[in-house]
mmCIF file of N, CA and C in Angstrom:
data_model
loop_
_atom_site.group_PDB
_atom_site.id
_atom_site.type_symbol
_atom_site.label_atom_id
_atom_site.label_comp_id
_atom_site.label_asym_id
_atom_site.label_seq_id
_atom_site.Cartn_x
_atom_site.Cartn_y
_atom_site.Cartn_z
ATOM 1 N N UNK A 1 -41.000 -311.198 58.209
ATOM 2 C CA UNK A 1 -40.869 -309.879 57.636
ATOM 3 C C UNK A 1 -39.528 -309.244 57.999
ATOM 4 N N UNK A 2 -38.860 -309.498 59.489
ATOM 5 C CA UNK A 2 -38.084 -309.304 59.662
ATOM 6 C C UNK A 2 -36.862 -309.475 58.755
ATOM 7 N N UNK A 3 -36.256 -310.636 58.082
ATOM 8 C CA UNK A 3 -35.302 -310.959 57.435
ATOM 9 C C UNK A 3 -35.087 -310.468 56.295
ATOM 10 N N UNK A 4 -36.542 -309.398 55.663
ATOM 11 C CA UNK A 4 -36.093 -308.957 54.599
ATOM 12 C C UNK A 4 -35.779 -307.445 54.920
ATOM 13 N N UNK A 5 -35.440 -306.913 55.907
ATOM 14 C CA UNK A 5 -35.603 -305.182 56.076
ATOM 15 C C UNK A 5 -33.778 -305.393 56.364
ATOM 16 N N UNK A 6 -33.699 -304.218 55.166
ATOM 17 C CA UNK A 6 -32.110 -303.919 55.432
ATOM 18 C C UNK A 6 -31.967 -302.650 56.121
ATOM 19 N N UNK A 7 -32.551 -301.738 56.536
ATOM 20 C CA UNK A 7 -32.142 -301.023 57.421
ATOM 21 C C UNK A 7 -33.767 -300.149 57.428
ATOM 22 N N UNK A 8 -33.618 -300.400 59.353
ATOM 23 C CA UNK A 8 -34.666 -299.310 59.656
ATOM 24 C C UNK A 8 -34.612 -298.448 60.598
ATOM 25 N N UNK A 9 -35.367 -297.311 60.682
ATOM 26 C CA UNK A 9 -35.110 -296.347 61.221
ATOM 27 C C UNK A 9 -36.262 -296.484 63.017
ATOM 28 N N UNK A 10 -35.483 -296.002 63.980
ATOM 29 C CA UNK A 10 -35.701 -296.751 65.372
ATOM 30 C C UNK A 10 -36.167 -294.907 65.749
ATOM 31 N N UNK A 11 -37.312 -294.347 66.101
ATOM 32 C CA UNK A 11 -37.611 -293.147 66.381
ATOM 33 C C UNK A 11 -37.878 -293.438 67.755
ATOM 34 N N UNK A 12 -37.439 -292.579 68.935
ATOM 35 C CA UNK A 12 -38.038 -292.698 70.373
ATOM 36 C C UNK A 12 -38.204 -291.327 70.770
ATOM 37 N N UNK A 13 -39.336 -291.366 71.766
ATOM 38 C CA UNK A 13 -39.685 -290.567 72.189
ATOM 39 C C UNK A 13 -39.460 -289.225 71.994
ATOM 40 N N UNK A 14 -40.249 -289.080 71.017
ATOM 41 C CA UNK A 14 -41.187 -287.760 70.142
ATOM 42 C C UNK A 14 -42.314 -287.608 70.498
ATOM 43 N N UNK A 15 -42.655 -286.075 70.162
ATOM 44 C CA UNK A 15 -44.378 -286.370 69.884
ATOM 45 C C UNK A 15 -44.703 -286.530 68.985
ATOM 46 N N UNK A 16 -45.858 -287.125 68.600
ATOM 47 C CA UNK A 16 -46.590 -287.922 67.531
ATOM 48 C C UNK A 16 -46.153 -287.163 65.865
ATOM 49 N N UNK A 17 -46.851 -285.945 66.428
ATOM 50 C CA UNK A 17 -46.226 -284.864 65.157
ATOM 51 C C UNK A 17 -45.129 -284.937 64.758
ATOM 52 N N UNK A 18 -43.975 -285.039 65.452
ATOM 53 C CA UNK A 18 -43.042 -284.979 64.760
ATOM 54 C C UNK A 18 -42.730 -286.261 64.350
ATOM 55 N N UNK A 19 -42.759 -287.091 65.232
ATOM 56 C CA UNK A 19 -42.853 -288.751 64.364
ATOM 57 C C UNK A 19 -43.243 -288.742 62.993
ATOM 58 N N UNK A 20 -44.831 -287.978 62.869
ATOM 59 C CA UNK A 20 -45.160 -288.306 61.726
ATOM 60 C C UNK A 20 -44.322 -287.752 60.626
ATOM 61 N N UNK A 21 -43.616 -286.573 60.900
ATOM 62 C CA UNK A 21 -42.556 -285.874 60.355
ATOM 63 C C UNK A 21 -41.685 -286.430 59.672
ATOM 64 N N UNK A 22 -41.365 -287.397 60.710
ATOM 65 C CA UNK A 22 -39.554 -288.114 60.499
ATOM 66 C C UNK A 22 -39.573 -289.450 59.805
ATOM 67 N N UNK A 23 -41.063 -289.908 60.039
ATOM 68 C CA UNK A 23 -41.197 -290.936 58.782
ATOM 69 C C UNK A 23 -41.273 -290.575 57.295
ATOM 70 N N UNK A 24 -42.643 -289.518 57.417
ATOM 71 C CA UNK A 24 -42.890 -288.609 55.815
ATOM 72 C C UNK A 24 -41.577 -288.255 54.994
ATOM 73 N N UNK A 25 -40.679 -287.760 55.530
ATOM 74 C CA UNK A 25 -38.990 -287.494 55.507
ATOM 75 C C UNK A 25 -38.222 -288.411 54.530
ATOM 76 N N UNK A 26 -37.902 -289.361 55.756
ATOM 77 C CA UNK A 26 -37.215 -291.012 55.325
ATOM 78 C C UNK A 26 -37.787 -291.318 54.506
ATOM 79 N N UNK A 27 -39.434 -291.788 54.450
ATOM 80 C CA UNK A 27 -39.750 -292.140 53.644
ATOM 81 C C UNK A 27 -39.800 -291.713 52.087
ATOM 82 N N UNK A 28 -39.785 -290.367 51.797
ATOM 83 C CA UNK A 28 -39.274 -289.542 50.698
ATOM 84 C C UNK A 28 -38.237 -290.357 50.079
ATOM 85 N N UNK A 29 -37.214 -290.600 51.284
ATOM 86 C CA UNK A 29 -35.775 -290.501 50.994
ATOM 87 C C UNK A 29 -35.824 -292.191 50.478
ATOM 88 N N UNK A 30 -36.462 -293.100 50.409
ATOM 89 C CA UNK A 30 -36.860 -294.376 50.125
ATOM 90 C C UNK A 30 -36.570 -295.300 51.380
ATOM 91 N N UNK A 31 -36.745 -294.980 52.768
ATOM 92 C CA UNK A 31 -36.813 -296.244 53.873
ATOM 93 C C UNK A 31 -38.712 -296.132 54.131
ATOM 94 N N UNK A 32 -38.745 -297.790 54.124
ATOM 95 C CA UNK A 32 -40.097 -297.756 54.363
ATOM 96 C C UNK A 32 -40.576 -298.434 55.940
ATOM 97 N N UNK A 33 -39.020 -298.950 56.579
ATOM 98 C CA UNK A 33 -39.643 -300.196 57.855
ATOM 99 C C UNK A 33 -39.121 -299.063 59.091
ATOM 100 N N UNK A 34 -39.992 -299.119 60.027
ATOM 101 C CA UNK A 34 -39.818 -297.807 61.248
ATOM 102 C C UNK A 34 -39.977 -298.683 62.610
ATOM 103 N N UNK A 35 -38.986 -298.289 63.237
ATOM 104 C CA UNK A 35 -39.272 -299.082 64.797
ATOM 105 C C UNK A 35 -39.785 -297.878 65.778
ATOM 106 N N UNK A 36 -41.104 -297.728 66.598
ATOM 107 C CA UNK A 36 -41.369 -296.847 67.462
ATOM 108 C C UNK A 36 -41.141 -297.432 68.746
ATOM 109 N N UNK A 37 -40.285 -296.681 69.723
ATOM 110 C CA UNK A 37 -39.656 -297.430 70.672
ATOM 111 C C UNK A 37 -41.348 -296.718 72.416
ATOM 112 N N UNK A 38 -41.159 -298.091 72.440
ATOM 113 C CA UNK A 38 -42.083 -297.814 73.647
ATOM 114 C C UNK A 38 -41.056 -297.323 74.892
ATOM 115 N N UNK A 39 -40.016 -296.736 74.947
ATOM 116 C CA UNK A 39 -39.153 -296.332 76.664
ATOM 117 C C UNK A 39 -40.384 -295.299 77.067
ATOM 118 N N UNK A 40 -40.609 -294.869 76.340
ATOM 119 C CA UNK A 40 -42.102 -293.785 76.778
ATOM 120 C C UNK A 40 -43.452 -294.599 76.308
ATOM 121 N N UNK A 41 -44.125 -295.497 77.126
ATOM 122 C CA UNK A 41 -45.115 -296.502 76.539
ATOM 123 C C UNK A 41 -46.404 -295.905 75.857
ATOM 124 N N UNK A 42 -46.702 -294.730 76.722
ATOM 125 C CA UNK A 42 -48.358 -293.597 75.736
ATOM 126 C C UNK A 42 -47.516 -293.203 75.396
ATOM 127 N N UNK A 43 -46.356 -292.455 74.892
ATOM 128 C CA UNK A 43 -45.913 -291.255 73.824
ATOM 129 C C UNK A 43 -46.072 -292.265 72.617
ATOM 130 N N UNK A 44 -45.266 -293.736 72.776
ATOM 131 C CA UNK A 44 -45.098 -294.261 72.113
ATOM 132 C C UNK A 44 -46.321 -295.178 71.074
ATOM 133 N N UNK A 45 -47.060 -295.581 71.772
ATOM 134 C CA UNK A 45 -48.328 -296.036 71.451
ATOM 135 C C UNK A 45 -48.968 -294.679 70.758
ATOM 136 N N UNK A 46 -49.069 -293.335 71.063
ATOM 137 C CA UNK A 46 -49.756 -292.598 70.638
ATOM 138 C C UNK A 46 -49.174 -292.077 69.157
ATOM 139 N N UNK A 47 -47.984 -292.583 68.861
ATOM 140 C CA UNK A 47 -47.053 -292.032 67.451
ATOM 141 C C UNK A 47 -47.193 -293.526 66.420
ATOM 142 N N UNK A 48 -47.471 -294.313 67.357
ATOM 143 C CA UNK A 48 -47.733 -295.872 66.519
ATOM 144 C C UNK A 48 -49.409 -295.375 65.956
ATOM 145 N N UNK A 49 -50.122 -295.140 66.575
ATOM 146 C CA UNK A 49 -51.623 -295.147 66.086
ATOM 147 C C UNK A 49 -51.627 -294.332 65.299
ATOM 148 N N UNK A 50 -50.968 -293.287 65.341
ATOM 149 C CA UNK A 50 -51.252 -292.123 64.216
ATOM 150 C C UNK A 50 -50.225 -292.470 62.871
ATOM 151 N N UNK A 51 -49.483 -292.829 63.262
ATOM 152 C CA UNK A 51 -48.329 -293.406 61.611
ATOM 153 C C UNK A 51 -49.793 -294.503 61.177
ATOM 154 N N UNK A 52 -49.974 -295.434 62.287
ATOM 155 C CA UNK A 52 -50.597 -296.440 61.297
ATOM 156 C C UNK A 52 -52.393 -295.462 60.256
ATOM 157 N N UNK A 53 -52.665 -294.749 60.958
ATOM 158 C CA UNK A 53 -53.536 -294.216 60.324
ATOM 159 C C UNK A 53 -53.194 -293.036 59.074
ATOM 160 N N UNK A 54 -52.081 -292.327 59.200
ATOM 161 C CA UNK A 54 -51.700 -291.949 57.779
ATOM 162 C C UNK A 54 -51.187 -292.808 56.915
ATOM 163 N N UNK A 55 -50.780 -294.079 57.400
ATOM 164 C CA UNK A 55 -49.763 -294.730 56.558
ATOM 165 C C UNK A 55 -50.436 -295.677 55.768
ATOM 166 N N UNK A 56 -51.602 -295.815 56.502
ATOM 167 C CA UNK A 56 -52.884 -297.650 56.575
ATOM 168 C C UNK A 56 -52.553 -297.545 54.641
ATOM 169 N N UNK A 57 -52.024 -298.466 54.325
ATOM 170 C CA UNK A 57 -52.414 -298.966 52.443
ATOM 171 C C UNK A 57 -51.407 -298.934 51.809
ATOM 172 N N UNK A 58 -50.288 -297.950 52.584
ATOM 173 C CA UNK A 58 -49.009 -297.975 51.875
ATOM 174 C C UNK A 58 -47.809 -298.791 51.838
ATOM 175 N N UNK A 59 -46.616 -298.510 51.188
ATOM 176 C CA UNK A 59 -45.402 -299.807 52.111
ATOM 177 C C UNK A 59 -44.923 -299.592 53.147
ATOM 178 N N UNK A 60 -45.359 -298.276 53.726
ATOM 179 C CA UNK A 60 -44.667 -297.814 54.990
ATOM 180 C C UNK A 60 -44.998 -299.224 55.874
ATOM 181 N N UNK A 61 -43.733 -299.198 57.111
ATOM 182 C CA UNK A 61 -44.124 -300.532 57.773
ATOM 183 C C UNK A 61 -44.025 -300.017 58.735
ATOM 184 N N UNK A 62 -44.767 -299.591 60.456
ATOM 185 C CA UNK A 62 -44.482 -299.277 61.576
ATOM 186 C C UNK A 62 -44.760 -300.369 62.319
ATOM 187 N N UNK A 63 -43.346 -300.373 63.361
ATOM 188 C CA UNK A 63 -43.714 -301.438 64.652
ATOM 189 C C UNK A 63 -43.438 -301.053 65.674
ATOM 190 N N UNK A 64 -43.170 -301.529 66.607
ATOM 191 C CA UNK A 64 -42.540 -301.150 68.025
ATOM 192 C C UNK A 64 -41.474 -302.226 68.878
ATOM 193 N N UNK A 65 -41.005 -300.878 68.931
ATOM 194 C CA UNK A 65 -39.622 -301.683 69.928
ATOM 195 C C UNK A 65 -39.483 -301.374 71.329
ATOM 196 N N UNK A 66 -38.472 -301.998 71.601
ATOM 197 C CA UNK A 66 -38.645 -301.768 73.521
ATOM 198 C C UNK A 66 -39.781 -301.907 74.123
ATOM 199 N N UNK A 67 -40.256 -303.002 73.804
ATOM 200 C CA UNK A 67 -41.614 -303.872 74.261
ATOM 201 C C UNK A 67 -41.377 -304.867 75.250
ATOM 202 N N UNK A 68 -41.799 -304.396 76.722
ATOM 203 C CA UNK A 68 -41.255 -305.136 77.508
ATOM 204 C C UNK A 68 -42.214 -305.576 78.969
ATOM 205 N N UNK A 69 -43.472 -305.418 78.460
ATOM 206 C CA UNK A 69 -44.588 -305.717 79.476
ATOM 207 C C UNK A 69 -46.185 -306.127 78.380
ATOM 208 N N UNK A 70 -46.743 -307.503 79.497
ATOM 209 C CA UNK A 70 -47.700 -307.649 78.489
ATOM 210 C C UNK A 70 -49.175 -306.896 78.085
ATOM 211 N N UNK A 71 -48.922 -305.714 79.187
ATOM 212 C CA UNK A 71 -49.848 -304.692 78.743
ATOM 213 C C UNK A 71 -49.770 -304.074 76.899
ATOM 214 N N UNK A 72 -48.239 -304.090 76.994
ATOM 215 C CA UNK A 72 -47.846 -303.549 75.888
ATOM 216 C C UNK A 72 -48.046 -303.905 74.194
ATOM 217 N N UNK A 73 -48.138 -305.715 74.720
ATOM 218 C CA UNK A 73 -48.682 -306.372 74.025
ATOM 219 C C UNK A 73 -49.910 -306.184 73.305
ATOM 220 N N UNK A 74 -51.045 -306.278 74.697
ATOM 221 C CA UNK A 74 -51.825 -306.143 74.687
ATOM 222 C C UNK A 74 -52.343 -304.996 73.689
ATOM 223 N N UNK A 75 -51.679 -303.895 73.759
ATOM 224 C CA UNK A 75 -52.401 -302.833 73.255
ATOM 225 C C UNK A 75 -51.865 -302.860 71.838
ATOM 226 N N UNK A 76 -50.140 -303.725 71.503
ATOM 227 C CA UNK A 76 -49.999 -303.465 70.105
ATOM 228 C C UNK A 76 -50.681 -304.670 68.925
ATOM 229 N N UNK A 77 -51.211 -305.541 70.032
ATOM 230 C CA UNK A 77 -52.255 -307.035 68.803
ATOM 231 C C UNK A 77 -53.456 -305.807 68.621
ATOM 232 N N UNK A 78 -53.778 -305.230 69.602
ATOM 233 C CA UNK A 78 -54.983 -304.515 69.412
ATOM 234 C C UNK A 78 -54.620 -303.396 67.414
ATOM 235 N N UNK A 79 -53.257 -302.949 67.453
ATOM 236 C CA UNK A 79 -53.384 -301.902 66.623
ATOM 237 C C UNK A 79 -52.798 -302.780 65.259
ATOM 238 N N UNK A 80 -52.440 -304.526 65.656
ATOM 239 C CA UNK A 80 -51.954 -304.854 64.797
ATOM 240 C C UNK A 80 -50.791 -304.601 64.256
ATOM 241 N N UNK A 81 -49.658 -304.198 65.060
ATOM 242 C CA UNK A 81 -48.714 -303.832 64.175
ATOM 243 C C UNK A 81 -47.738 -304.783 63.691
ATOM 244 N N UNK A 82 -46.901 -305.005 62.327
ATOM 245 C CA UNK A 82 -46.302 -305.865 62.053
ATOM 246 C C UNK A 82 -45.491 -306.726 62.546
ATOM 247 N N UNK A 83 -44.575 -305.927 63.714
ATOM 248 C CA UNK A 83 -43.112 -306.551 64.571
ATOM 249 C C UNK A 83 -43.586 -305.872 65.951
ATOM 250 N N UNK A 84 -42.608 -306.455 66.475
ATOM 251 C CA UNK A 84 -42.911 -305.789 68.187
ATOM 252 C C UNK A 84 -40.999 -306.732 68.195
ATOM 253 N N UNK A 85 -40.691 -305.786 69.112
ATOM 254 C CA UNK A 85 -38.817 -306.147 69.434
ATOM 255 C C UNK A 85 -38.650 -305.283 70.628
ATOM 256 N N UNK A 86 -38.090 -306.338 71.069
ATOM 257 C CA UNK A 86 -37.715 -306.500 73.038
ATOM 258 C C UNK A 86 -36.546 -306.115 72.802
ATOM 259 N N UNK A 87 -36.013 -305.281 73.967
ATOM 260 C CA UNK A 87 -34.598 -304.730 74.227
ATOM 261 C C UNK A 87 -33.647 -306.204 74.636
ATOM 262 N N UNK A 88 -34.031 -307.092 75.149
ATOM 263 C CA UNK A 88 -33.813 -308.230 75.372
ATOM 264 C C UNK A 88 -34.415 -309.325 75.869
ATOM 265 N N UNK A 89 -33.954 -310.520 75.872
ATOM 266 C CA UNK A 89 -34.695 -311.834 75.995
ATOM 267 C C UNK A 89 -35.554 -311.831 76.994
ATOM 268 N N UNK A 90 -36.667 -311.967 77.281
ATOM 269 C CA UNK A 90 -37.547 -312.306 78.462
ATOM 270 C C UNK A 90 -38.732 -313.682 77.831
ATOM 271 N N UNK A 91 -38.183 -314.945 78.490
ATOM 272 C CA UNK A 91 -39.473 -316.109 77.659
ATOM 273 C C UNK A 91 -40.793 -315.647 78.305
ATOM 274 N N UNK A 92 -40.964 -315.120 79.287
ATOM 275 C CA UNK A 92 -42.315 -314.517 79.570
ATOM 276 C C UNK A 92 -43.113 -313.737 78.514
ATOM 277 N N UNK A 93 -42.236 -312.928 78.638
ATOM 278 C CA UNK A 93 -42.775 -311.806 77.249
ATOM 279 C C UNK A 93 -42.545 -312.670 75.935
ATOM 280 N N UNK A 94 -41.853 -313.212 75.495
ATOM 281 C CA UNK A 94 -41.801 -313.886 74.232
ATOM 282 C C UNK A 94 -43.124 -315.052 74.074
ATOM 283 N N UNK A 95 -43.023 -315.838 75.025
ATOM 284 C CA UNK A 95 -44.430 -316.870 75.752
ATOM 285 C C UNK A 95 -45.907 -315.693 74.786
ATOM 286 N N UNK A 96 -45.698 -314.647 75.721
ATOM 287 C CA UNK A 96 -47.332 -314.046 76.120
ATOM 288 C C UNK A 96 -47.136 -313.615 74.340
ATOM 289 N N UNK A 97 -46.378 -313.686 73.479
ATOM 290 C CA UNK A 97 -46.158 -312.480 72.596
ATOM 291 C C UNK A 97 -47.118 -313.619 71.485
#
C-alpha cells in the first residue's frame, strides 16, 4: 500500500478532536493516507481509534508512525491499521511486526 501514496500527511500529538479536524480538512482538500505518530503512545492510539471509527468505509487511510515498542504493536494489529512506520531500523521490532 505503501508504494502507491504520493504524499501523506504525518499529524503528532494532538488531541483526538482536533486530529479528527485536520484529517476532515485535508481530506476535503483531496489527501486521503494519514500517519498518526505514536511520540505520545495513548494520545496517539486514542486519535488512531477515533479516525478509524469516523472514517471505517471510506478511502481515508490512517496508520501510525513512530512505532517503536511491541506493546505498540500489539495494540495497533488489535485496531488493524493499514501501515505502522518506525522512526528507524530495529529487526526486533520489524521481527515482532
Amino acid at each position: 500500500m505503501l508504494e502507491k501514496i504520493k504524499l501523506m500527511a504525518i499529524i503528532r500529538e494532538v488531541q483526538p478532536e482536533c486530529s479528527l479536524e485536520i484529517i476532515r480538512v485535508l481530506a476535503e482538500e483531496g489527501l486521503k493516507d494519514f500517519e498518526i505518530s505514536l511520540s505520545d503512545s495513548t494520545l496517539g492510539l486514542e486519535c488512531i481509534r477515533q479516525a478509524q471509527e469516523r472514517y471505517a468505509g471510506t478511502e481515508i487511510h490512517v496508520g501510525a508512525g513512530t512505532v517503536s515498542r511491541k506493546e505498540e504493536i500489539d495494540e495497533l494489529a488489535k485496531l488493524k491499521v493499514p501501515y505502522i512506520l518506525a522512526p528507524g531500523f530495529d529487526a526486533e521490532i520489524v521481527e515482532y511486526a
